[in-house]
Structures are given as structure tokens and as C-alpha cells.
Amino acid sequence: MDEELLMDEEENRRELAFIRKQVPADVKEKYSDAQILWMMDTIVDYYFSSGILESADEEVEIDLEKVADYVCQQAKKEKQGAFDPQEVFFIVQADLDFQEQNC
């Protein structure tokens, strides 16, 4: 169990570093590592709740704007702050790019 948690933690660090390289400088500066990690978890929550992960289709169309809007709505709901959907869009896009490169 501990080994699995360490592997997940390492994967999150790699993904966080990837996202930080991909997003514009102003987005990098605005969001902390903790906020981006929270967004990464919330993006996964969206994929689970939307049914995207259960799709039998070989290719699934993901509306990144919808994902970004969901993250922003959850941020308000969970008192994480007011996130800008246009900025979060870059993080969602980088998250998806990371997932596609590492599958």
C-alpha cells in the first residue's frame, strides 16, 4: 500500500511539473502547486462523474471548456477560491496532454 501511494505521489509530481512547463507564465505565477494538485484531482472527478471513463468508444471527445467550468464551480463550492475558467482551461489542457502522453 505504501509503495502504491509513493508511486501516485511521484506521478502527481511529474504531472505537476509537466503542467507548469505547459501553461502560460501568468497562470504559473497565479496558482500554487497545492491549487494545481487540487485541480488535477477535480479534473479526475469530472471524468468519473461525467461517464467519460466508462465510454466504450475508442476516442472520446472531451470539451475542455466544460471541464474548466466544472473545476471553477467546484472551487467556489469547496471554498478554494474564484478561479478564472480561461486560466483553468490551460491547466485542463495540459493535464489532458500529460494523460495522453503517459497512457
PDB file of C-alpha atoms in Angstrom:
ATOM      1  CA  MET A   1       0.000   0.000   0.000  1.00  0.00           C
ATOM      2  CA  ASP A   2       2.758   2.465   0.915  1.00  0.00           C
ATOM      3  CA  GLU A   3       4.569   1.711  -2.329  1.00  0.00           C
ATOM      4  CA  GLU A   4       1.417   2.447  -4.313  1.00  0.00           C
ATOM      5  CA  LEU A   5       0.964   5.780  -2.520  1.00  0.00           C
ATOM      6  CA  LEU A   6       4.573   6.703  -3.245  1.00  0.00           C
ATOM      7  CA  MET A   7       4.090   5.848  -6.915  1.00  0.00           C
ATOM      8  CA  ASP A   8       0.931   8.007  -7.047  1.00  0.00           C
ATOM      9  CA  GLU A   9       2.775  10.841  -5.345  1.00  0.00           C
ATOM     10  CA  GLU A  10       5.647  10.594  -7.835  1.00  0.00           C
ATOM     11  CA  GLU A  11       3.196  10.543 -10.755  1.00  0.00           C
ATOM     12  CA  ASN A  12       1.491  13.659  -9.365  1.00  0.00           C
ATOM     13  CA  ARG A  13       4.863  15.426  -9.087  1.00  0.00           C
ATOM     14  CA  ARG A  14       5.705  14.539 -12.682  1.00  0.00           C
ATOM     15  CA  GLU A  15       2.305  15.713 -13.882  1.00  0.00           C
ATOM     16  CA  LEU A  16       2.540  18.935 -11.885  1.00  0.00           C
ATOM     17  CA  ALA A  17       5.976  19.676 -13.382  1.00  0.00           C
ATOM     18  CA  PHE A  18       4.602  18.948 -16.876  1.00  0.00           C
ATOM     19  CA  ILE A  19       1.631  21.267 -16.353  1.00  0.00           C
ATOM     20  CA  ARG A  20       3.881  24.033 -15.024  1.00  0.00           C
ATOM     21  CA  LYS A  21       6.006  23.783 -18.207  1.00  0.00           C
ATOM     22  CA  GLN A  22       2.954  23.917 -20.477  1.00  0.00           C
ATOM     23  CA  VAL A  23       0.853  26.758 -19.099  1.00  0.00           C
ATOM     24  CA  PRO A  24       1.481  30.467 -19.750  1.00  0.00           C
ATOM     25  CA  ALA A  25       3.724  32.316 -17.280  1.00  0.00           C
ATOM     26  CA  ASP A  26       0.871  34.345 -15.765  1.00  0.00           C
ATOM     27  CA  VAL A  27      -1.050  31.151 -14.969  1.00  0.00           C
ATOM     28  CA  LYS A  28       2.081  29.567 -13.451  1.00  0.00           C
ATOM     29  CA  GLU A  29       2.518  32.558 -11.178  1.00  0.00           C
ATOM     30  CA  LYS A  30      -1.129  32.807 -10.147  1.00  0.00           C
ATOM     31  CA  TYR A  31      -1.718  29.237  -8.937  1.00  0.00           C
ATOM     32  CA  SER A  32       0.213  27.403  -6.246  1.00  0.00           C
ATOM     33  CA  ASP A  33       1.279  23.778  -6.521  1.00  0.00           C
ATOM     34  CA  ALA A  34      -1.422  22.889  -3.990  1.00  0.00           C
ATOM     35  CA  GLN A  35      -4.086  24.599  -6.113  1.00  0.00           C
ATOM     36  CA  ILE A  36      -2.951  22.831  -9.283  1.00  0.00           C
ATOM     37  CA  LEU A  37      -2.888  19.478  -7.481  1.00  0.00           C
ATOM     38  CA  TRP A  38      -6.433  20.179  -6.280  1.00  0.00           C
ATOM     39  CA  MET A  39      -7.428  20.993  -9.875  1.00  0.00           C
ATOM     40  CA  MET A  40      -5.865  17.729 -11.091  1.00  0.00           C
ATOM     41  CA  ASP A  41      -7.988  15.791  -8.589  1.00  0.00           C
ATOM     42  CA  THR A  42     -11.088  17.745  -9.564  1.00  0.00           C
ATOM     43  CA  ILE A  43     -10.478  17.063 -13.260  1.00  0.00           C
ATOM     44  CA  VAL A  44     -10.399  13.333 -12.484  1.00  0.00           C
ATOM     45  CA  ASP A  45     -13.626  13.750 -10.503  1.00  0.00           C
ATOM     46  CA  TYR A  46     -15.212  15.349 -13.566  1.00  0.00           C
ATOM     47  CA  TYR A  47     -14.142  12.445 -15.782  1.00  0.00           C
ATOM     48  CA  PHE A  48     -15.658   9.949 -13.329  1.00  0.00           C
ATOM     49  CA  SER A  49     -18.893  11.851 -12.772  1.00  0.00           C
ATOM     50  CA  SER A  50     -19.446  12.618 -16.462  1.00  0.00           C
ATOM     51  CA  GLY A  51     -19.104   8.969 -17.537  1.00  0.00           C
ATOM     52  CA  ILE A  52     -16.206   9.718 -19.872  1.00  0.00           C
ATOM     53  CA  LEU A  53     -14.079   6.991 -18.300  1.00  0.00           C
ATOM     54  CA  GLU A  54     -16.778   4.358 -18.858  1.00  0.00           C
ATOM     55  CA  SER A  55     -17.191   5.126 -22.546  1.00  0.00           C
ATOM     56  CA  ALA A  56     -16.750   2.130 -24.847  1.00  0.00           C
ATOM     57  CA  ASP A  57     -15.786   4.422 -27.717  1.00  0.00           C
ATOM     58  CA  GLU A  58     -12.194   4.227 -28.870  1.00  0.00           C
ATOM     59  CA  GLU A  59     -11.962   8.014 -28.990  1.00  0.00           C
ATOM     60  CA  VAL A  60     -13.875  10.253 -26.631  1.00  0.00           C
ATOM     61  CA  GLU A  61     -14.447  13.927 -27.307  1.00  0.00           C
ATOM     62  CA  ILE A  62     -13.680  15.966 -24.199  1.00  0.00           C
ATOM     63  CA  ASP A  63     -14.993  19.518 -24.022  1.00  0.00           C
ATOM     64  CA  LEU A  64     -12.138  21.237 -22.192  1.00  0.00           C
ATOM     65  CA  GLU A  65     -14.235  24.332 -21.557  1.00  0.00           C
ATOM     66  CA  LYS A  66     -16.831  22.221 -19.735  1.00  0.00           C
ATOM     67  CA  VAL A  67     -14.096  20.644 -17.641  1.00  0.00           C
ATOM     68  CA  ALA A  68     -12.636  24.074 -16.801  1.00  0.00           C
ATOM     69  CA  ASP A  69     -16.094  25.382 -15.873  1.00  0.00           C
ATOM     70  CA  TYR A  70     -16.643  22.345 -13.630  1.00  0.00           C
ATOM     71  CA  VAL A  71     -13.314  22.948 -11.867  1.00  0.00           C
ATOM     72  CA  CYS A  72     -14.244  26.591 -11.274  1.00  0.00           C
ATOM     73  CA  GLN A  73     -17.698  25.669  -9.961  1.00  0.00           C
ATOM     74  CA  GLN A  74     -16.203  23.107  -7.589  1.00  0.00           C
ATOM     75  CA  ALA A  75     -13.598  25.650  -6.430  1.00  0.00           C
ATOM     76  CA  LYS A  76     -16.369  28.029  -5.374  1.00  0.00           C
ATOM     77  CA  LYS A  77     -18.393  25.211  -3.818  1.00  0.00           C
ATOM     78  CA  GLU A  78     -15.405  23.889  -1.846  1.00  0.00           C
ATOM     79  CA  LYS A  79     -14.187  27.402  -0.962  1.00  0.00           C
ATOM     80  CA  GLN A  80     -10.928  27.011  -2.882  1.00  0.00           C
ATOM     81  CA  GLY A  81     -11.297  30.486  -4.332  1.00  0.00           C
ATOM     82  CA  ALA A  82     -12.571  32.102  -7.501  1.00  0.00           C
ATOM     83  CA  PHE A  83     -10.693  30.588 -10.423  1.00  0.00           C
ATOM     84  CA  ASP A  84     -10.799  32.076 -13.910  1.00  0.00           C
ATOM     85  CA  PRO A  85     -12.169  29.489 -16.394  1.00  0.00           C
ATOM     86  CA  GLN A  86      -9.904  30.823 -19.151  1.00  0.00           C
ATOM     87  CA  GLU A  87      -6.833  30.252 -16.984  1.00  0.00           C
ATOM     88  CA  VAL A  88      -8.034  26.893 -15.706  1.00  0.00           C
ATOM     89  CA  PHE A  89      -8.572  25.870 -19.346  1.00  0.00           C
ATOM     90  CA  PHE A  90      -4.773  25.882 -19.830  1.00  0.00           C
ATOM     91  CA  ILE A  91      -4.331  23.600 -16.831  1.00  0.00           C
ATOM     92  CA  VAL A  92      -7.074  21.236 -18.054  1.00  0.00           C
ATOM     93  CA  GLN A  93      -5.463  21.139 -21.493  1.00  0.00           C
ATOM     94  CA  ALA A  94      -2.006  20.428 -20.058  1.00  0.00           C
ATOM     95  CA  ASP A  95      -3.483  17.736 -17.792  1.00  0.00           C
ATOM     96  CA  LEU A  96      -5.064  16.018 -20.802  1.00  0.00           C
ATOM     97  CA  ASP A  97      -1.811  16.309 -22.791  1.00  0.00           C
ATOM     98  CA  PHE A  98       0.049  14.644 -19.913  1.00  0.00           C
ATOM     99  CA  GLN A  99      -2.505  11.832 -19.727  1.00  0.00           C
ATOM    100  CA  GLU A 100      -2.329  11.234 -23.483  1.00  0.00           C
ATOM    101  CA  GLN A 101       1.479  11.099 -23.449  1.00  0.00           C
ATOM    102  CA  ASN A 102       1.620   8.751 -20.476  1.00  0.00           C
ATOM    103  CA  CYS A 103      -1.065   6.186 -21.298  1.00  0.00           C
TER     104      CYS A 103
END
